[in-house]
Amino acid sequence: MSFGSYLAGSIELIVVAAALGFGAVRLRARLLPGWSGAPARLAELVLGLSTLVVVLELVGVVGLYRPGWVLAAAILAGVGIGLGAGRRNGRGVSLPAPRVAPIALGVATAAALLVAAHWAMPTQTGLDIGMYLPNTTWHNAPFAARFVQEGQVGALHMTEVLKLTVWFYPQNSELLHSAGILFLGSDFLSPLMNIGWMSLCLLAAWCFGRPYAAGAIAVLATAVIVDAEMLLLFQGGDAKNDTAGLFFLLASAALLVNGDAQARAAAASARTLHSGGPPLRPQLPRGVLVVAALAAGLALGTKLNLLAPFGLLTLGVIFVARSGDRIRTAVIWVAASLVTGGFWFARNLVEAGNPLPWADRGPLPGPEQFEIDIREPFTVSDYLTDRGVIRDYFIPGLNDSFGVLWPLVLAAVAGGIVLAIWRGRTTLLRTLGVVALLSGIAYLFTPLTAAGPEGAPSAFEVNLRYASPALALGALLLAVDPWVSRERNQPFAIAGLGVLLLVGLFSGADDVWTGDHLLGGVLLAIFVVGVPVALALAPGAGLPRPAIAVAAALALGLVVGIGWTRSEDYLDDRYRAETAPADFPDGMRSALAWFNEEDPSDARIAVVGGRPGFKQYVFYGDDLSNRVQYVASHAPHGAYLPIAADPEDVADVAACERWKTALNEGGYDYAVIGPDQRAQSFSPVEAVWTGADPAATKLVDDDLIFVFALEGELDPSSCADFAGPLEAEPPREGQAGEPDANSEPGQAATQTNPG
């Protein structure tokens, strides 16, 4: 990528952000009069991101997902919304904003900087060598790249043949990743996005506590959760979507809390016709409902496991409304949330006849996948009475994720939930306590939360992230408890949470602090936390707006300049066989070494088998021009089935013919083939069929991973020459199973991803 193309793409992204920001600021002023400070900025972020997601969906669904069209549509949408909303704020009572002690603000900022520096460690690893975690290379990044390759959003992209059918998952996060690819021509921004989402989680936390002078406590409490290894190790520097979904959910809750506080302030200032009468019952303003619902919809459209928290929050919002306004509230909430979260479920309805294709037991159809689950999808609830599993897996997993004081972390979260339900300040906070409690219970029964062989849930720790919505809400509710947030008690609460944070930072199972990354980590933390906080505080310090604008422009220019040099290094070093993680499978390392040497561009690459499927993104190339496709057979309702019904039957002539025909019809230049998930110790039949054809040249043969160059059409008629079963070839030590979408690379096969 040349400097000119990088600069042009950066300018286009800045223009998109500026246009959408203009519209978001104007629309926020219209919808949320009286709002100011951090909650106003949070609402503007939600409105801007909502507009961006809708623009990308509308442009993409008609096949115009190209830089020029997206740029024009974003400018038109942002400027149009801004002009339509007008300049003046509507009338409204100011948001409650109790004075914040400078020391509390300093502690919150320091905690945010420290957590950002911690997250910067794995983020820089991603920038150094590429994004290797299995979910990213399996479907998150391929989805984003395919949007750009096809110039279309919404088409199903089948990435393997597991029963999970990940191609039906909601993809708001991947869509936002694709916007960076669209304008920059590379995925350079992708390793950086999750540290941004994490920082925004802390912004949402501050806003949640702000009406009750508990912003600093809320930031510290949330920092304990987002800095846990369940998120830190499996989100930073990769393209997973859990942190983005968590931010959208917390943003929705924070907006509701501020809207409720504003409504109560307005009701307190109004009286009945009798002077001095009781305050009127507060009612959430329509604008608050709209913006909070947009945020909740963004969460729903990002992560499937947020369906339960979203549904519970929806019921909670309807419950807290006045009895005569519940239908109106429900209509506004559902309609607004569907604007930002309904696209993917509508797509599923069109493609599969079912918005939730996984729920196929009712009258609606669903894809009939093969039973390729790798492991039984055990839940935490399956082991709640199993002392051995609790001792050997659950307790070590909690200790690794939260540090040696994990019992206190869970006690704090549980205490926040119980206190909110028991004596929450408002009906809304008590309702959020119920939402957090039921979300936590839903986690216990969520498939794959204790995935792994029966009695050995090795994926428990990595899938603790599915509990993050309940944990984060519980932490926030603790922060706004009347006793905890009382001014004289705040120093003790801050000190206690600070200890939990520091212990978690330095007592986890994996020490990610590295000397080589410390300076870069500090700089990255300053840019994602320090600079925004300084710019937000500058007006209160008396700095003139022109000076603030100049400082912001200089900071932006510095980011673009540093980004250029860093992007060059990233594209030179990403996905190199010699720097791949130590647990990257040996056969795939050999395939990657071939790919590095050959460096194909605009090639069509077929993949099949577990390891090639899970690692397929490494073959997309630095410019993401290679079209990589898992080869299988389409079936009704969006099903995708392996061509080889029996992965050990090389004599299946019909399957062989279908395989060769599929390669011919796909016009593939290369094929990367590995063992089928159902027969990990057998040489893949597809490799046998392909290798015997004169049109195929074998380039790699290592650890049951094969790469072939396809130099012409394969001959399906030659399939009749095969006969006899294959003999099992023992796997290498450590390769008996396949790392799946959410297990740590190198672990044995464990299905761990519900969404």
mmCIF file of N, CA and C in Angstrom, residues 473-579:
data_model
loop_
_atom_site.group_PDB
_atom_site.id
_atom_site.type_symbol
_atom_site.label_atom_id
_atom_site.label_comp_id
_atom_site.label_asym_id
_atom_site.label_seq_id
_atom_site.Cartn_x
_atom_site.Cartn_y
_atom_site.Cartn_z
ATOM 1 N N LEU A 473 -22.841 -5.446 34.363
ATOM 2 C CA LEU A 473 -24.016 -4.778 34.925
ATOM 3 C C LEU A 473 -24.005 -4.863 36.447
ATOM 4 N N GLY A 474 -23.642 -6.017 36.987
ATOM 5 C CA GLY A 474 -23.563 -6.145 38.437
ATOM 6 C C GLY A 474 -22.536 -5.207 39.038
ATOM 7 N N ALA A 475 -21.391 -5.066 38.365
ATOM 8 C CA ALA A 475 -20.354 -4.154 38.851
ATOM 9 C C ALA A 475 -20.851 -2.711 38.842
ATOM 10 N N LEU A 476 -21.557 -2.318 37.797
ATOM 11 C CA LEU A 476 -22.081 -0.954 37.713
ATOM 12 C C LEU A 476 -23.138 -0.701 38.781
ATOM 13 N N LEU A 477 -23.981 -1.674 39.020
ATOM 14 C CA LEU A 477 -25.027 -1.502 40.034
ATOM 15 C C LEU A 477 -24.431 -1.377 41.428
ATOM 16 N N LEU A 478 -23.326 -2.072 41.681
ATOM 17 C CA LEU A 478 -22.640 -1.898 42.960
ATOM 18 C C LEU A 478 -22.167 -0.458 43.110
ATOM 19 N N ALA A 479 -21.658 0.113 42.024
ATOM 20 C CA ALA A 479 -21.099 1.465 42.084
ATOM 21 C C ALA A 479 -22.143 2.509 42.459
ATOM 22 N N VAL A 480 -23.403 2.315 42.053
ATOM 23 C CA VAL A 480 -24.429 3.334 42.312
ATOM 24 C C VAL A 480 -25.281 3.003 43.533
ATOM 25 N N ASP A 481 -24.906 1.973 44.276
ATOM 26 C CA ASP A 481 -25.631 1.690 45.516
ATOM 27 C C ASP A 481 -25.527 2.896 46.443
ATOM 28 N N PRO A 482 -26.617 3.284 47.107
ATOM 29 C CA PRO A 482 -26.587 4.493 47.941
ATOM 30 C C PRO A 482 -25.493 4.493 48.998
ATOM 31 N N TRP A 483 -25.238 3.349 49.623
ATOM 32 C CA TRP A 483 -24.211 3.310 50.660
ATOM 33 C C TRP A 483 -22.818 3.353 50.050
ATOM 34 N N VAL A 484 -22.598 2.593 48.984
ATOM 35 C CA VAL A 484 -21.273 2.542 48.358
ATOM 36 C C VAL A 484 -20.890 3.899 47.788
ATOM 37 N N SER A 485 -21.849 4.586 47.161
ATOM 38 C CA SER A 485 -21.535 5.851 46.491
ATOM 39 C C SER A 485 -21.644 7.057 47.415
ATOM 40 N N ARG A 486 -21.973 6.838 48.684
ATOM 41 C CA ARG A 486 -22.005 7.952 49.633
ATOM 42 C C ARG A 486 -20.624 8.591 49.706
ATOM 43 N N GLU A 487 -20.590 9.899 49.779
ATOM 44 C CA GLU A 487 -19.323 10.621 49.652
ATOM 45 C C GLU A 487 -18.282 10.150 50.655
ATOM 46 N N ARG A 488 -18.674 9.922 51.875
ATOM 47 C CA ARG A 488 -17.692 9.529 52.884
ATOM 48 C C ARG A 488 -17.215 8.089 52.703
ATOM 49 N N ASN A 489 -17.984 7.288 51.952
ATOM 50 C CA ASN A 489 -17.601 5.889 51.736
ATOM 51 C C ASN A 489 -16.843 5.673 50.428
ATOM 52 N N GLN A 490 -16.872 6.669 49.557
ATOM 53 C CA GLN A 490 -16.259 6.478 48.242
ATOM 54 C C GLN A 490 -14.766 6.155 48.307
ATOM 55 N N PRO A 491 -13.987 6.791 49.171
ATOM 56 C CA PRO A 491 -12.561 6.428 49.219
ATOM 57 C C PRO A 491 -12.335 4.949 49.516
ATOM 58 N N PHE A 492 -13.169 4.380 50.383
ATOM 59 C CA PHE A 492 -13.011 2.964 50.710
ATOM 60 C C PHE A 492 -13.412 2.084 49.526
ATOM 61 N N ALA A 493 -14.495 2.470 48.837
ATOM 62 C CA ALA A 493 -14.922 1.705 47.663
ATOM 63 C C ALA A 493 -13.869 1.772 46.568
ATOM 64 N N ILE A 494 -13.322 2.963 46.344
ATOM 65 C CA ILE A 494 -12.294 3.119 45.318
ATOM 66 C C ILE A 494 -11.047 2.317 45.681
ATOM 67 N N ALA A 495 -10.671 2.361 46.955
ATOM 68 C CA ALA A 495 -9.484 1.610 47.382
ATOM 69 C C ALA A 495 -9.696 0.108 47.208
ATOM 70 N N GLY A 496 -10.853 -0.386 47.609
ATOM 71 C CA GLY A 496 -11.118 -1.817 47.484
ATOM 72 C C GLY A 496 -11.134 -2.279 46.041
ATOM 73 N N LEU A 497 -11.821 -1.532 45.183
ATOM 74 C CA LEU A 497 -11.858 -1.897 43.766
ATOM 75 C C LEU A 497 -10.484 -1.742 43.126
ATOM 76 N N GLY A 498 -9.732 -0.746 43.591
ATOM 77 C CA GLY A 498 -8.380 -0.577 43.068
ATOM 78 C C GLY A 498 -7.498 -1.773 43.369
ATOM 79 N N VAL A 499 -7.646 -2.326 44.568
ATOM 80 C CA VAL A 499 -6.878 -3.529 44.919
ATOM 81 C C VAL A 499 -7.273 -4.690 44.020
ATOM 82 N N LEU A 500 -8.574 -4.890 43.802
ATOM 83 C CA LEU A 500 -9.029 -5.969 42.927
ATOM 84 C C LEU A 500 -8.482 -5.798 41.517
ATOM 85 N N LEU A 501 -8.457 -4.559 41.042
ATOM 86 C CA LEU A 501 -7.945 -4.303 39.696
ATOM 87 C C LEU A 501 -6.456 -4.600 39.614
ATOM 88 N N LEU A 502 -5.696 -4.118 40.574
ATOM 89 C CA LEU A 502 -4.246 -4.325 40.537
ATOM 90 C C LEU A 502 -3.883 -5.800 40.677
ATOM 91 N N VAL A 503 -4.594 -6.513 41.532
ATOM 92 C CA VAL A 503 -4.324 -7.944 41.682
ATOM 93 C C VAL A 503 -4.626 -8.669 40.381
ATOM 94 N N GLY A 504 -5.741 -8.319 39.742
ATOM 95 C CA GLY A 504 -6.061 -8.935 38.457
ATOM 96 C C GLY A 504 -5.057 -8.588 37.380
ATOM 97 N N LEU A 505 -4.546 -7.364 37.427
ATOM 98 C CA LEU A 505 -3.574 -6.933 36.419
ATOM 99 C C LEU A 505 -2.288 -7.739 36.468
ATOM 100 N N PHE A 506 -1.886 -8.135 37.659
ATOM 101 C CA PHE A 506 -0.551 -8.714 37.795
ATOM 102 C C PHE A 506 -0.536 -10.142 38.343
ATOM 103 N N SER A 507 -1.720 -10.772 38.472
ATOM 104 C CA SER A 507 -1.698 -12.133 39.015
ATOM 105 C C SER A 507 -2.393 -13.134 38.117
ATOM 106 N N GLY A 508 -2.637 -12.778 36.861
ATOM 107 C CA GLY A 508 -3.285 -13.712 35.951
ATOM 108 C C GLY A 508 -2.352 -14.839 35.547
ATOM 109 N N ALA A 509 -2.925 -15.805 34.836
ATOM 110 C CA ALA A 509 -2.141 -16.973 34.421
ATOM 111 C C ALA A 509 -1.114 -16.608 33.367
ATOM 112 N N ASP A 510 -1.438 -15.650 32.511
ATOM 113 C CA ASP A 510 -0.537 -15.263 31.428
ATOM 114 C C ASP A 510 -0.090 -13.827 31.636
ATOM 115 N N ASP A 511 1.189 -13.635 31.817
ATOM 116 C CA ASP A 511 1.747 -12.298 31.994
ATOM 117 C C ASP A 511 1.981 -11.687 30.620
ATOM 118 N N VAL A 512 1.109 -10.756 30.234
ATOM 119 C CA VAL A 512 1.229 -10.169 28.899
ATOM 120 C C VAL A 512 2.098 -8.920 28.893
ATOM 121 N N TRP A 513 2.521 -8.472 30.078
ATOM 122 C CA TRP A 513 3.398 -7.306 30.113
ATOM 123 C C TRP A 513 4.758 -7.681 29.524
ATOM 124 N N THR A 514 5.150 -7.007 28.476
ATOM 125 C CA THR A 514 6.445 -7.272 27.845
ATOM 126 C C THR A 514 7.203 -5.966 27.685
ATOM 127 N N GLY A 515 8.503 -6.027 27.963
ATOM 128 C CA GLY A 515 9.320 -4.822 27.886
ATOM 129 C C GLY A 515 9.330 -4.194 26.513
ATOM 130 N N ASP A 516 9.316 -5.012 25.466
ATOM 131 C CA ASP A 516 9.353 -4.479 24.108
ATOM 132 C C ASP A 516 8.117 -3.663 23.772
ATOM 133 N N HIS A 517 7.025 -3.922 24.473
ATOM 134 C CA HIS A 517 5.761 -3.262 24.150
ATOM 135 C C HIS A 517 5.384 -2.164 25.133
ATOM 136 N N LEU A 518 6.183 -1.952 26.176
ATOM 137 C CA LEU A 518 5.786 -1.002 27.212
ATOM 138 C C LEU A 518 5.653 0.415 26.673
ATOM 139 N N LEU A 519 6.640 0.888 25.931
ATOM 140 C CA LEU A 519 6.572 2.250 25.404
ATOM 141 C C LEU A 519 5.391 2.403 24.458
ATOM 142 N N GLY A 520 5.243 1.441 23.563
ATOM 143 C CA GLY A 520 4.104 1.499 22.655
ATOM 144 C C GLY A 520 2.788 1.405 23.396
ATOM 145 N N GLY A 521 2.757 0.609 24.468
ATOM 146 C CA GLY A 521 1.537 0.495 25.253
ATOM 147 C C GLY A 521 1.163 1.799 25.918
ATOM 148 N N VAL A 522 2.160 2.497 26.441
ATOM 149 C CA VAL A 522 1.900 3.793 27.065
ATOM 150 C C VAL A 522 1.364 4.780 26.031
ATOM 151 N N LEU A 523 1.993 4.820 24.867
ATOM 152 C CA LEU A 523 1.542 5.745 23.824
ATOM 153 C C LEU A 523 0.131 5.411 23.358
ATOM 154 N N LEU A 524 -0.146 4.121 23.173
ATOM 155 C CA LEU A 524 -1.476 3.725 22.725
ATOM 156 C C LEU A 524 -2.523 4.081 23.776
ATOM 157 N N ALA A 525 -2.204 3.867 25.049
ATOM 158 C CA ALA A 525 -3.136 4.223 26.121
ATOM 159 C C ALA A 525 -3.387 5.725 26.146
ATOM 160 N N ILE A 526 -2.352 6.507 25.910
ATOM 161 C CA ILE A 526 -2.521 7.962 25.886
ATOM 162 C C ILE A 526 -3.461 8.375 24.761
ATOM 163 N N PHE A 527 -3.323 7.741 23.598
ATOM 164 C CA PHE A 527 -4.151 8.127 22.456
ATOM 165 C C PHE A 527 -5.606 7.692 22.626
ATOM 166 N N VAL A 528 -5.849 6.499 23.190
ATOM 167 C CA VAL A 528 -7.233 6.021 23.272
ATOM 168 C C VAL A 528 -7.944 6.489 24.537
ATOM 169 N N VAL A 529 -7.194 6.903 25.562
ATOM 170 C CA VAL A 529 -7.817 7.358 26.803
ATOM 171 C C VAL A 529 -7.385 8.776 27.155
ATOM 172 N N GLY A 530 -6.075 9.002 27.235
ATOM 173 C CA GLY A 530 -5.580 10.284 27.716
ATOM 174 C C GLY A 530 -6.004 11.465 26.866
ATOM 175 N N VAL A 531 -5.823 11.368 25.562
ATOM 176 C CA VAL A 531 -6.174 12.486 24.674
ATOM 177 C C VAL A 531 -7.668 12.782 24.704
ATOM 178 N N PRO A 532 -8.557 11.781 24.557
ATOM 179 C CA PRO A 532 -9.991 12.089 24.643
ATOM 180 C C PRO A 532 -10.395 12.717 25.975
ATOM 181 N N VAL A 533 -9.838 12.225 27.083
ATOM 182 C CA VAL A 533 -10.174 12.798 28.387
ATOM 183 C C VAL A 533 -9.696 14.243 28.463
ATOM 184 N N ALA A 534 -8.484 14.501 27.992
ATOM 185 C CA ALA A 534 -7.953 15.869 28.029
ATOM 186 C C ALA A 534 -8.802 16.813 27.188
ATOM 187 N N LEU A 535 -9.203 16.373 26.004
ATOM 188 C CA LEU A 535 -10.036 17.220 25.145
ATOM 189 C C LEU A 535 -11.400 17.463 25.778
ATOM 190 N N ALA A 536 -11.935 16.459 26.473
ATOM 191 C CA ALA A 536 -13.237 16.628 27.120
ATOM 192 C C ALA A 536 -13.159 17.597 28.293
ATOM 193 N N LEU A 537 -12.034 17.608 28.996
ATOM 194 C CA LEU A 537 -11.884 18.476 30.165
ATOM 195 C C LEU A 537 -11.416 19.880 29.802
ATOM 196 N N ALA A 538 -10.902 20.045 28.596
ATOM 197 C CA ALA A 538 -10.319 21.332 28.211
ATOM 198 C C ALA A 538 -11.290 22.505 28.317
ATOM 199 N N PRO A 539 -12.550 22.390 27.855
ATOM 200 C CA PRO A 539 -13.448 23.550 27.987
ATOM 201 C C PRO A 539 -13.649 23.976 29.433
ATOM 202 N N GLY A 540 -13.762 23.016 30.341
ATOM 203 C CA GLY A 540 -13.932 23.356 31.747
ATOM 204 C C GLY A 540 -12.720 24.031 32.342
ATOM 205 N N ALA A 541 -11.553 23.817 31.723
ATOM 206 C CA ALA A 541 -10.326 24.450 32.201
ATOM 207 C C ALA A 541 -10.152 25.851 31.637
ATOM 208 N N GLY A 542 -11.110 26.291 30.829
ATOM 209 C CA GLY A 542 -11.062 27.641 30.290
ATOM 210 C C GLY A 542 -10.327 27.799 28.981
ATOM 211 N N LEU A 543 -9.929 26.706 28.348
ATOM 212 C CA LEU A 543 -9.243 26.808 27.061
ATOM 213 C C LEU A 543 -10.230 27.204 25.975
ATOM 214 N N PRO A 544 -9.853 28.122 25.103
ATOM 215 C CA PRO A 544 -10.765 28.539 24.030
ATOM 216 C C PRO A 544 -10.987 27.425 23.017
ATOM 217 N N ARG A 545 -12.144 27.450 22.381
ATOM 218 C CA ARG A 545 -12.481 26.404 21.420
ATOM 219 C C ARG A 545 -11.491 26.314 20.264
ATOM 220 N N PRO A 546 -11.018 27.431 19.721
ATOM 221 C CA PRO A 546 -10.036 27.307 18.632
ATOM 222 C C PRO A 546 -8.781 26.547 19.056
ATOM 223 N N ALA A 547 -8.320 26.786 20.270
ATOM 224 C CA ALA A 547 -7.127 26.081 20.748
ATOM 225 C C ALA A 547 -7.406 24.589 20.894
ATOM 226 N N ILE A 548 -8.599 24.259 21.379
ATOM 227 C CA ILE A 548 -8.963 22.845 21.518
ATOM 228 C C ILE A 548 -9.039 22.187 20.147
ATOM 229 N N ALA A 549 -9.620 22.903 19.180
ATOM 230 C CA ALA A 549 -9.731 22.356 17.824
ATOM 231 C C ALA A 549 -8.355 22.117 17.221
ATOM 232 N N VAL A 550 -7.436 23.047 17.443
ATOM 233 C CA VAL A 550 -6.077 22.879 16.922
ATOM 234 C C VAL A 550 -5.406 21.675 17.576
ATOM 235 N N ALA A 551 -5.576 21.542 18.885
ATOM 236 C CA ALA A 551 -4.976 20.401 19.587
ATOM 237 C C ALA A 551 -5.546 19.085 19.072
ATOM 238 N N ALA A 552 -6.856 19.052 18.844
ATOM 239 C CA ALA A 552 -7.480 17.835 18.324
ATOM 240 C C ALA A 552 -6.961 17.515 16.930
ATOM 241 N N ALA A 553 -6.807 18.550 16.098
ATOM 242 C CA ALA A 553 -6.301 18.337 14.742
ATOM 243 C C ALA A 553 -4.861 17.828 14.767
ATOM 244 N N LEU A 554 -4.053 18.388 15.656
ATOM 245 C CA LEU A 554 -2.670 17.921 15.768
ATOM 246 C C LEU A 554 -2.613 16.463 16.225
ATOM 247 N N ALA A 555 -3.452 16.119 17.199
ATOM 248 C CA ALA A 555 -3.485 14.733 17.673
ATOM 249 C C ALA A 555 -3.922 13.796 16.558
ATOM 250 N N LEU A 556 -4.914 14.215 15.781
ATOM 251 C CA LEU A 556 -5.381 13.384 14.671
ATOM 252 C C LEU A 556 -4.297 13.230 13.615
ATOM 253 N N GLY A 557 -3.607 14.320 13.316
ATOM 254 C CA GLY A 557 -2.516 14.234 12.347
ATOM 255 C C GLY A 557 -1.401 13.322 12.818
ATOM 256 N N LEU A 558 -1.119 13.375 14.117
ATOM 257 C CA LEU A 558 -0.086 12.500 14.669
ATOM 258 C C LEU A 558 -0.507 11.036 14.569
ATOM 259 N N VAL A 559 -1.784 10.760 14.828
ATOM 260 C CA VAL A 559 -2.295 9.390 14.716
ATOM 261 C C VAL A 559 -2.167 8.890 13.287
ATOM 262 N N VAL A 560 -2.532 9.728 12.326
ATOM 263 C CA VAL A 560 -2.436 9.324 10.917
ATOM 264 C C VAL A 560 -0.978 9.081 10.534
ATOM 265 N N GLY A 561 -0.084 9.955 10.995
ATOM 266 C CA GLY A 561 1.329 9.786 10.659
ATOM 267 C C GLY A 561 1.930 8.531 11.256
ATOM 268 N N ILE A 562 1.679 8.311 12.548
ATOM 269 C CA ILE A 562 2.182 7.090 13.183
ATOM 270 C C ILE A 562 1.536 5.866 12.544
ATOM 271 N N GLY A 563 0.264 5.999 12.202
ATOM 272 C CA GLY A 563 -0.446 4.889 11.581
ATOM 273 C C GLY A 563 0.187 4.448 10.280
ATOM 274 N N TRP A 564 0.708 5.392 9.508
ATOM 275 C CA TRP A 564 1.336 5.025 8.237
ATOM 276 C C TRP A 564 2.549 4.129 8.458
ATOM 277 N N THR A 565 3.446 4.555 9.348
ATOM 278 C CA THR A 565 4.647 3.745 9.585
ATOM 279 C C THR A 565 4.282 2.400 10.209
ATOM 280 N N ARG A 566 3.296 2.420 11.099
ATOM 281 C CA ARG A 566 2.907 1.164 11.749
ATOM 282 C C ARG A 566 2.200 0.238 10.771
ATOM 283 N N SER A 567 1.417 0.784 9.869
ATOM 284 C CA SER A 567 0.710 -0.061 8.903
ATOM 285 C C SER A 567 1.680 -0.724 7.943
ATOM 286 N N GLU A 568 2.746 -0.020 7.582
ATOM 287 C CA GLU A 568 3.753 -0.621 6.708
ATOM 288 C C GLU A 568 4.401 -1.828 7.385
ATOM 289 N N ASP A 569 4.758 -1.659 8.657
ATOM 290 C CA ASP A 569 5.345 -2.783 9.396
ATOM 291 C C ASP A 569 4.343 -3.928 9.530
ATOM 292 N N TYR A 570 3.100 -3.566 9.773
ATOM 293 C CA TYR A 570 2.068 -4.593 9.952
ATOM 294 C C TYR A 570 1.908 -5.430 8.687
ATOM 295 N N LEU A 571 1.825 -4.784 7.551
ATOM 296 C CA LEU A 571 1.631 -5.528 6.305
ATOM 297 C C LEU A 571 2.865 -6.348 5.939
ATOM 298 N N ASP A 572 4.029 -5.886 6.342
ATOM 299 C CA ASP A 572 5.249 -6.659 6.067
ATOM 300 C C ASP A 572 5.349 -7.903 6.949
ATOM 301 N N ASP A 573 4.812 -7.832 8.168
ATOM 302 C CA ASP A 573 5.068 -8.879 9.159
ATOM 303 C C ASP A 573 3.870 -9.770 9.467
ATOM 304 N N ARG A 574 2.688 -9.412 9.027
ATOM 305 C CA ARG A 574 1.506 -10.196 9.395
ATOM 306 C C ARG A 574 1.532 -11.563 8.720
ATOM 307 N N TYR A 575 1.103 -12.550 9.440
ATOM 308 C CA TYR A 575 0.931 -13.908 8.932
ATOM 309 C C TYR A 575 2.180 -14.427 8.219
ATOM 310 N N ARG A 576 3.283 -14.436 8.958
ATOM 311 C CA ARG A 576 4.527 -15.031 8.471
ATOM 312 C C ARG A 576 4.749 -16.341 9.220
ATOM 313 N N ALA A 577 5.145 -17.367 8.497
ATOM 314 C CA ALA A 577 5.317 -18.683 9.119
ATOM 315 C C ALA A 577 6.343 -18.641 10.244
ATOM 316 N N GLU A 578 7.396 -17.833 10.073
ATOM 317 C CA GLU A 578 8.462 -17.822 11.072
ATOM 318 C C GLU A 578 8.064 -17.085 12.350
ATOM 319 N N THR A 579 7.025 -16.241 12.295
ATOM 320 C CA THR A 579 6.604 -15.513 13.496
ATOM 321 C C THR A 579 5.240 -15.957 14.006
#
